CSV table of N, CA and C in Angstrom, one decimal:
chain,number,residue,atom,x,y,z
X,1009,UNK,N,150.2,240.9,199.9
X,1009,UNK,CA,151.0,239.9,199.2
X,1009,UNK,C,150.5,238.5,199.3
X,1010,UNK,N,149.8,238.5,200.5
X,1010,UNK,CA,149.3,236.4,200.2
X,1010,UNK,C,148.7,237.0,199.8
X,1011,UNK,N,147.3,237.4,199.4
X,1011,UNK,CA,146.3,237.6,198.7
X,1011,UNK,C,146.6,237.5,196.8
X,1012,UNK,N,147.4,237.7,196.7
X,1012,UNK,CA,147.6,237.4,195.6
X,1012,UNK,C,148.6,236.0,195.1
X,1013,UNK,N,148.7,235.7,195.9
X,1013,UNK,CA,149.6,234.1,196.1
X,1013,UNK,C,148.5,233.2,196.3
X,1014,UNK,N,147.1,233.4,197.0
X,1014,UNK,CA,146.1,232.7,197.1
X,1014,UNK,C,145.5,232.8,195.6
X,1015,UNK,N,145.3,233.9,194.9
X,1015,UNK,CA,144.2,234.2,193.6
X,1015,UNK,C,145.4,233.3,192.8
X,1016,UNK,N,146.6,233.3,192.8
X,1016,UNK,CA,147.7,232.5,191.4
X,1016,UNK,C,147.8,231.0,191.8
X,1017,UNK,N,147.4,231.1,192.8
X,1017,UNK,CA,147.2,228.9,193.4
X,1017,UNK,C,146.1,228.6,192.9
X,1018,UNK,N,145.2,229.4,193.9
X,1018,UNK,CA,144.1,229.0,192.9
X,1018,UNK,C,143.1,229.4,191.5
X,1019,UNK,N,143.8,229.8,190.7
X,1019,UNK,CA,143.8,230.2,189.4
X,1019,UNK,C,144.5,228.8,188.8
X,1020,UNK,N,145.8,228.3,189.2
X,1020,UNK,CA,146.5,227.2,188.3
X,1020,UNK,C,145.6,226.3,188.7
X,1021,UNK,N,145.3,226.0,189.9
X,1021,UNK,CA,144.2,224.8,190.2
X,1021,UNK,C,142.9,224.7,188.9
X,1022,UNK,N,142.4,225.5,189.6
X,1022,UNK,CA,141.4,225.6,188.4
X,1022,UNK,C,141.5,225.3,186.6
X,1023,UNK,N,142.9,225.6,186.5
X,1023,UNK,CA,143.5,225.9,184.9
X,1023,UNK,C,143.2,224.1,185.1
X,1024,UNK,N,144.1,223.4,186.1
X,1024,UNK,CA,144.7,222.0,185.7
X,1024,UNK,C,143.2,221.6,185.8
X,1025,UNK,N,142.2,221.6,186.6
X,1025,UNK,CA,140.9,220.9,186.3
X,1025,UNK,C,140.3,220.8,185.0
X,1026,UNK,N,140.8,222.2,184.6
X,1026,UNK,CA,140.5,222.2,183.1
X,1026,UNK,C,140.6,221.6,182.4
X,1027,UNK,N,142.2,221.4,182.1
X,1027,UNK,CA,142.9,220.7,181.3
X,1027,UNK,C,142.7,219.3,181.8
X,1028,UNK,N,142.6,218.8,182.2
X,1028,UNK,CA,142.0,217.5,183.1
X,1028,UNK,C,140.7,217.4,182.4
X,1029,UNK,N,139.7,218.0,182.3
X,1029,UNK,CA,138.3,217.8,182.1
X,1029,UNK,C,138.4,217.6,179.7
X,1030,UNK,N,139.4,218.6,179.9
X,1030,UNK,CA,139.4,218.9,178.1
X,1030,UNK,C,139.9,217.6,177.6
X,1031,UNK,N,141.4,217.0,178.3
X,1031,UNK,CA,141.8,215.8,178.2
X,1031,UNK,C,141.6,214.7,178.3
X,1032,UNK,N,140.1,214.3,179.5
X,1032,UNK,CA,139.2,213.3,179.3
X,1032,UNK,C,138.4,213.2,177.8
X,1033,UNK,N,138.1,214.4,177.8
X,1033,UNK,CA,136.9,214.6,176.6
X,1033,UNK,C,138.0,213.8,175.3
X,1034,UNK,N,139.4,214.3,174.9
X,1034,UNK,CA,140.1,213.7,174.0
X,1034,UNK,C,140.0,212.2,173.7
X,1035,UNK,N,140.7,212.0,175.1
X,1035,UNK,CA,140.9,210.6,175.3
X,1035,UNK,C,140.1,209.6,174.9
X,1036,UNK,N,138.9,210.2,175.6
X,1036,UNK,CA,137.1,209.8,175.2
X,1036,UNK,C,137.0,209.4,173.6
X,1037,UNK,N,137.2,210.5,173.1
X,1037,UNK,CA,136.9,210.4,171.4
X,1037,UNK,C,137.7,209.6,171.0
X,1038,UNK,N,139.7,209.5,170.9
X,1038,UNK,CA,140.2,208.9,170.6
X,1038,UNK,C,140.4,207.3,171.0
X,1039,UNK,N,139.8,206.7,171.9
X,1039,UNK,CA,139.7,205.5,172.1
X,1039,UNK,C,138.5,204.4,171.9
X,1040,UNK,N,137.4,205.4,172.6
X,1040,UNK,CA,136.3,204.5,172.8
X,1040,UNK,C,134.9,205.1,171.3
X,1041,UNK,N,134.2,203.8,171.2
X,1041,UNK,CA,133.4,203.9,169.9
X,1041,UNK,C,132.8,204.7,170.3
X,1042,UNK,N,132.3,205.4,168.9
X,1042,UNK,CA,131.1,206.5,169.2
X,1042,UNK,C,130.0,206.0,167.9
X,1043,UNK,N,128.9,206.7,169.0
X,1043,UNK,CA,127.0,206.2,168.9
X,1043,UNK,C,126.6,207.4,168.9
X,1044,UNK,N,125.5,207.0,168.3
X,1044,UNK,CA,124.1,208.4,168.6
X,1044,UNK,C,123.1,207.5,169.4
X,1045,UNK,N,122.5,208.6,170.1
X,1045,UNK,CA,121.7,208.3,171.0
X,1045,UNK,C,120.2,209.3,171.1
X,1046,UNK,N,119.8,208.8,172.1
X,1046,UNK,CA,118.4,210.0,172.1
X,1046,UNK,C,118.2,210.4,173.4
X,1047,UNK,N,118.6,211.9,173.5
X,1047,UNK,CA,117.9,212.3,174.8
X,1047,UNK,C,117.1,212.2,175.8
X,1048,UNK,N,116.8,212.1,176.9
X,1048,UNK,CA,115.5,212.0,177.8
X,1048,UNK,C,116.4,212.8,179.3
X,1049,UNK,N,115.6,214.4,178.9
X,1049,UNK,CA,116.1,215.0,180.4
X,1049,UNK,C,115.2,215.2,180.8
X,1050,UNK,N,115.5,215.3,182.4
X,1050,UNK,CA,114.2,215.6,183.0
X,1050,UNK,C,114.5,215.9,184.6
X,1051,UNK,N,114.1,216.5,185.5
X,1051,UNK,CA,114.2,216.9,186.8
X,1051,UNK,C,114.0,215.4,187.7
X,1052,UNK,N,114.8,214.9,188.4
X,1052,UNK,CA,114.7,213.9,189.2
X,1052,UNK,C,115.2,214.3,190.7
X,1053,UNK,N,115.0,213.1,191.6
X,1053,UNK,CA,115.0,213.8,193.1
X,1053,UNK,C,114.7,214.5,193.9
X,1054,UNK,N,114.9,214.8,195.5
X,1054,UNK,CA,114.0,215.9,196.2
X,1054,UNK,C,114.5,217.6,195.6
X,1055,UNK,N,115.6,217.2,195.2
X,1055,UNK,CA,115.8,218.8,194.9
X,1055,UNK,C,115.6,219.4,193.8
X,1056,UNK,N,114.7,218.4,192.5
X,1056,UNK,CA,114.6,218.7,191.5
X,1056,UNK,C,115.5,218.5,190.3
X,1057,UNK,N,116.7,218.2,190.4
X,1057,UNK,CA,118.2,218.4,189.4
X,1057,UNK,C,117.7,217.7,188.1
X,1058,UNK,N,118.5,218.3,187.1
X,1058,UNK,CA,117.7,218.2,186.3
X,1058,UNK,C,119.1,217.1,185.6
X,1059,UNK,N,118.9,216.1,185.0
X,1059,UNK,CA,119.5,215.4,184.6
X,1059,UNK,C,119.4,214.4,182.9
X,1060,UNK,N,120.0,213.8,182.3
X,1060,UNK,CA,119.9,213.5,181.6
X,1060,UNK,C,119.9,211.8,180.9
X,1061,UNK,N,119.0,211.3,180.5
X,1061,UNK,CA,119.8,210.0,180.3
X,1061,UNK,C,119.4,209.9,178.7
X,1062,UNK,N,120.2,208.6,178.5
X,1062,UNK,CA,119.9,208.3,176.9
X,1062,UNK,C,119.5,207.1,176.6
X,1063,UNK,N,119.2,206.6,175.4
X,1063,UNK,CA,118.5,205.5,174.7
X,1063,UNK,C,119.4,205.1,173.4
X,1064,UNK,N,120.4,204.5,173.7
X,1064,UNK,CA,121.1,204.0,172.6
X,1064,UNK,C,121.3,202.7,171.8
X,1065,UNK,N,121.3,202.1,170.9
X,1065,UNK,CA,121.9,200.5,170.5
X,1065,UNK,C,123.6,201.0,170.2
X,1066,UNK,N,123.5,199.2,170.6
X,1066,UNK,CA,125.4,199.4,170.7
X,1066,UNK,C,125.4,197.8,170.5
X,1067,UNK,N,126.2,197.6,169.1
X,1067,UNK,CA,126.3,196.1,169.1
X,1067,UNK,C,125.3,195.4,169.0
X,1068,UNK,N,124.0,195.8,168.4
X,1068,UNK,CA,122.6,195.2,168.6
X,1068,UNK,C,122.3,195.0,169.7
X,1069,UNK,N,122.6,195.6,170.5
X,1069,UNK,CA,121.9,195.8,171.8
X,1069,UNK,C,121.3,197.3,172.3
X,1070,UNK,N,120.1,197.0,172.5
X,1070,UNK,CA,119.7,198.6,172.8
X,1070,UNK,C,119.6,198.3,174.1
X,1071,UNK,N,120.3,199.9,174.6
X,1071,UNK,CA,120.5,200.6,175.8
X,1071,UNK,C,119.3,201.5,176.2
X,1072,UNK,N,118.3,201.2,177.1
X,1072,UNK,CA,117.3,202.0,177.3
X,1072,UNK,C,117.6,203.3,178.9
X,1073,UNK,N,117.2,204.7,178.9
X,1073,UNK,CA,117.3,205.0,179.7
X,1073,UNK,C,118.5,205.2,180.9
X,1074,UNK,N,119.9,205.6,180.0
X,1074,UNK,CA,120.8,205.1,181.1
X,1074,UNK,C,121.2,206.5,181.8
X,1075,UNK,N,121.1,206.7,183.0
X,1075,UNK,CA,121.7,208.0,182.9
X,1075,UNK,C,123.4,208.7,182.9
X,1076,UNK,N,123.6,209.7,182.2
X,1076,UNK,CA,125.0,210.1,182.0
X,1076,UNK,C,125.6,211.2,182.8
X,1077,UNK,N,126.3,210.7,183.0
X,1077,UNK,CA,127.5,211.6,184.5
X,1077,UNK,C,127.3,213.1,184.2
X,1078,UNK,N,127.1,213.5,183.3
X,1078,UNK,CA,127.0,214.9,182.9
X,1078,UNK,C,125.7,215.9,182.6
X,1079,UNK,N,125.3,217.1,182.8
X,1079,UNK,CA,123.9,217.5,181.6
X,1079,UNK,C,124.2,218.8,181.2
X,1080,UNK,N,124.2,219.1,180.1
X,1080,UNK,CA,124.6,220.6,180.2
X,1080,UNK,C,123.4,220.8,179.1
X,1081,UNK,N,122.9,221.9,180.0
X,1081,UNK,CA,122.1,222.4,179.4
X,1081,UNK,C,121.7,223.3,178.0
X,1082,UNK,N,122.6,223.8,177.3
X,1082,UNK,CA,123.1,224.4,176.6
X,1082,UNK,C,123.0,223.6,175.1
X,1083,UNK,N,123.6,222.4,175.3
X,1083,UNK,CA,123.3,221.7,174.4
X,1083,UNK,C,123.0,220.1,174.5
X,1084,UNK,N,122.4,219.4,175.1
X,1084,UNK,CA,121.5,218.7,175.7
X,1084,UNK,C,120.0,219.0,176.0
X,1085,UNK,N,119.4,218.6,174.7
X,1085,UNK,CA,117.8,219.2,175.0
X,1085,UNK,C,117.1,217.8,174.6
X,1086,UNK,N,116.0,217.8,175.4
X,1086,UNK,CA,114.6,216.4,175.4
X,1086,UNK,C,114.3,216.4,174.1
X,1087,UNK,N,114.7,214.7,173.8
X,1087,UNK,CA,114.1,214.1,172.6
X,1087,UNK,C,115.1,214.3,171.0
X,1088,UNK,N,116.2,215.1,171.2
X,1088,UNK,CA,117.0,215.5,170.7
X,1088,UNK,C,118.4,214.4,170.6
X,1089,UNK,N,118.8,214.1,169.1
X,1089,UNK,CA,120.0,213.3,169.2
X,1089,UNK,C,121.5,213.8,170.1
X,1090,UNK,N,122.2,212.7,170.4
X,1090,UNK,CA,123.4,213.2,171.1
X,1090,UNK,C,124.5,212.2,170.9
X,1091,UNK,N,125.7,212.7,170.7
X,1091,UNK,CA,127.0,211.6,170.3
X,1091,UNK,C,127.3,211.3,171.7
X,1092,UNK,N,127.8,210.3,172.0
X,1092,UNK,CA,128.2,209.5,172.9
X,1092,UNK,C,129.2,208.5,172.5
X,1093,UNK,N,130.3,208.3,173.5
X,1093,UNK,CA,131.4,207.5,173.5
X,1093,UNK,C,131.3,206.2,174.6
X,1094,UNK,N,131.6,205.4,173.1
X,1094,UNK,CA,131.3,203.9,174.4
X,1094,UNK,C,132.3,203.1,174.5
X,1095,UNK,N,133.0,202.9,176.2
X,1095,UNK,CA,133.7,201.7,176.1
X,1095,UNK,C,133.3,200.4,175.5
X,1096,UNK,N,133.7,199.5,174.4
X,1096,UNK,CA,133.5,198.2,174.4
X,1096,UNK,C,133.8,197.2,175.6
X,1097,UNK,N,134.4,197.4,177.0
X,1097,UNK,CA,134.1,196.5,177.7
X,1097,UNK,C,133.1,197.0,178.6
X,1098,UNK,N,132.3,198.3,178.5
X,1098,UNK,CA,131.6,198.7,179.3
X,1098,UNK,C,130.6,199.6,178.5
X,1099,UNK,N,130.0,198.9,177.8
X,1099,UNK,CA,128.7,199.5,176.8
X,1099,UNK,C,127.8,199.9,177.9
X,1100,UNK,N,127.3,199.8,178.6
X,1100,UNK,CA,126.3,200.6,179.6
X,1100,UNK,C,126.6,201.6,180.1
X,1101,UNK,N,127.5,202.3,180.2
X,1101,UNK,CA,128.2,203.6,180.8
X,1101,UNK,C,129.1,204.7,179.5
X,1102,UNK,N,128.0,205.7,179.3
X,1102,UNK,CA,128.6,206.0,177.7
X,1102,UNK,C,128.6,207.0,178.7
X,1103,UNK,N,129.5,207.9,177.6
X,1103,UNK,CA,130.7,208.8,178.0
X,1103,UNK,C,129.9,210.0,177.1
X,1104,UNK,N,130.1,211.4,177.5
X,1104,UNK,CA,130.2,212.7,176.7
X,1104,UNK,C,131.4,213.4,177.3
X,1105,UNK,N,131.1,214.5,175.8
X,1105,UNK,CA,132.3,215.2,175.8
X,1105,UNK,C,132.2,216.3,176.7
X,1106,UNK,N,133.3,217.1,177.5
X,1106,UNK,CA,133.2,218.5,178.3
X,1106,UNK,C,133.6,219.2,178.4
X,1107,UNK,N,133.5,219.5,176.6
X,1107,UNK,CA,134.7,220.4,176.2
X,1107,UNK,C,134.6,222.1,176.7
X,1108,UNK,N,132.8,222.4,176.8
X,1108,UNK,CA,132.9,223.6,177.3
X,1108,UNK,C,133.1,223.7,178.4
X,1109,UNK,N,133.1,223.2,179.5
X,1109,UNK,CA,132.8,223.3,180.9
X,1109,UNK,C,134.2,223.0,181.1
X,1110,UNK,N,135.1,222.6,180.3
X,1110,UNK,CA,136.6,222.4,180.5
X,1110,UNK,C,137.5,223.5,180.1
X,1111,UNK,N,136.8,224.0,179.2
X,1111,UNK,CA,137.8,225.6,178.5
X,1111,UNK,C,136.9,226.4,179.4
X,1112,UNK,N,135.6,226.7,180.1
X,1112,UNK,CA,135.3,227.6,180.9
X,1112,UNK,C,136.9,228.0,181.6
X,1113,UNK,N,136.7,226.6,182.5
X,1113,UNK,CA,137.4,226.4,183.9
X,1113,UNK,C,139.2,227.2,183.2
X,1114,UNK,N,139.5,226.6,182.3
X,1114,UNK,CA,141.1,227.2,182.0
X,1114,UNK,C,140.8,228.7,181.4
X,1115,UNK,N,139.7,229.0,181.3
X,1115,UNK,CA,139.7,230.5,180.7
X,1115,UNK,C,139.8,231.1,182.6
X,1116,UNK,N,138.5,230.9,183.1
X,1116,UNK,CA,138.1,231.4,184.3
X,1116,UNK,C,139.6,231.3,185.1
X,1117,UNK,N,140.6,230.5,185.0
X,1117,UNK,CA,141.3,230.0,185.8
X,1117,UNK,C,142.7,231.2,185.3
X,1118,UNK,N,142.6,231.1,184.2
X,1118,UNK,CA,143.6,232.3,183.7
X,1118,UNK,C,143.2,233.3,183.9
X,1119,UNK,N,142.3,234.2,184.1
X,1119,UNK,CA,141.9,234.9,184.4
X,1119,UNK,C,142.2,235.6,186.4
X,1120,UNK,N,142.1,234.7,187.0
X,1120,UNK,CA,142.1,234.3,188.1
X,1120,UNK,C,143.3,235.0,188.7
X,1121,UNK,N,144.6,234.3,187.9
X,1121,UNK,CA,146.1,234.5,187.8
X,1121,UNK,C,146.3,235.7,187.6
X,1122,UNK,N,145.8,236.5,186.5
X,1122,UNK,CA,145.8,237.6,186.1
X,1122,UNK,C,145.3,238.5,187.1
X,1123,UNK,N,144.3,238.5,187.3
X,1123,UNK,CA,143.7,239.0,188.9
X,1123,UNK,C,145.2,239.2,189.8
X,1124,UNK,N,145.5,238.0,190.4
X,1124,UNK,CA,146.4,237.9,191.2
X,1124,UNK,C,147.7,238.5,191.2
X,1125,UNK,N,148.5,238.4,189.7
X,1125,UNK,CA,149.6,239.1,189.6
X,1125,UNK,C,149.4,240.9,189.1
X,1126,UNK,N,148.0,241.2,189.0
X,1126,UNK,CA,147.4,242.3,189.1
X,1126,UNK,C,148.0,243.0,191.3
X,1127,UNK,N,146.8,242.1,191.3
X,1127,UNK,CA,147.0,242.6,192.9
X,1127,UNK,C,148.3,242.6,193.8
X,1128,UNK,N,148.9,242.0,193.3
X,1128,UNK,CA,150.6,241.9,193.9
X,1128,UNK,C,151.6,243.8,193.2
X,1129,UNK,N,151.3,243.5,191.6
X,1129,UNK,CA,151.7,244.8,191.6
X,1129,UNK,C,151.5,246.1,191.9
């Protein structure tokens, strides 16, 4: 019986990161300007990680090389354009969207639950 009260906690956990992660991305699009940009990924640091930055103008200002909080590999590839969301009081910190890695997490997360109220019955 806890064993399945552990899988439905953390199943909802997981769901609300999701929804957390999907509702940034919204927020993102519906507030702040959006730009194209140009990719530059590449493996940085001792452990290799592979990460991503971009090369944008914003307001006649070009942004060279900034890197972005995010990289997903999937659809993020070198040299390749990318949309990006930019605060106007913070044009140097552009924003992407996480929309898959956010519906993963609420799929994986329901899933989880289901597990759980499985194991209870």
């Amino acid at each position: 019986m806890k064993q399945d009260k552990i899988f439905i906690g953390a199943g909802i956990i997981v769901v609300l990161i999701g929804l957390v992660l999907v509702g940034l991305s919204i927020f993102n699009m519906a507030t702040y300007d959006k730009a194209e940009g140009v990719l530059d990924v590449r493996k940085t640091g001792r452990n290799n990680r592979t990460k991503a930055y971009v090369t944008y103008e914003y307001k006649d200002v070009l942004y060279e090389d900034v890197g972005l909080s995010s990289y997903n590999a999937f659809t993020m590839k070198d040299g390749k354009n990318c949309t990006i969301y930019i605060n106007p009081e913070k044009p140097e910190w552009p924003k992407v969207t996480n929309y898959g890695f956010g519906i993963f997490l609420v799929l994986f997360g329901i899933a989880t639950v289901t597990v759980g109220r499985r194991v209870s019955t």
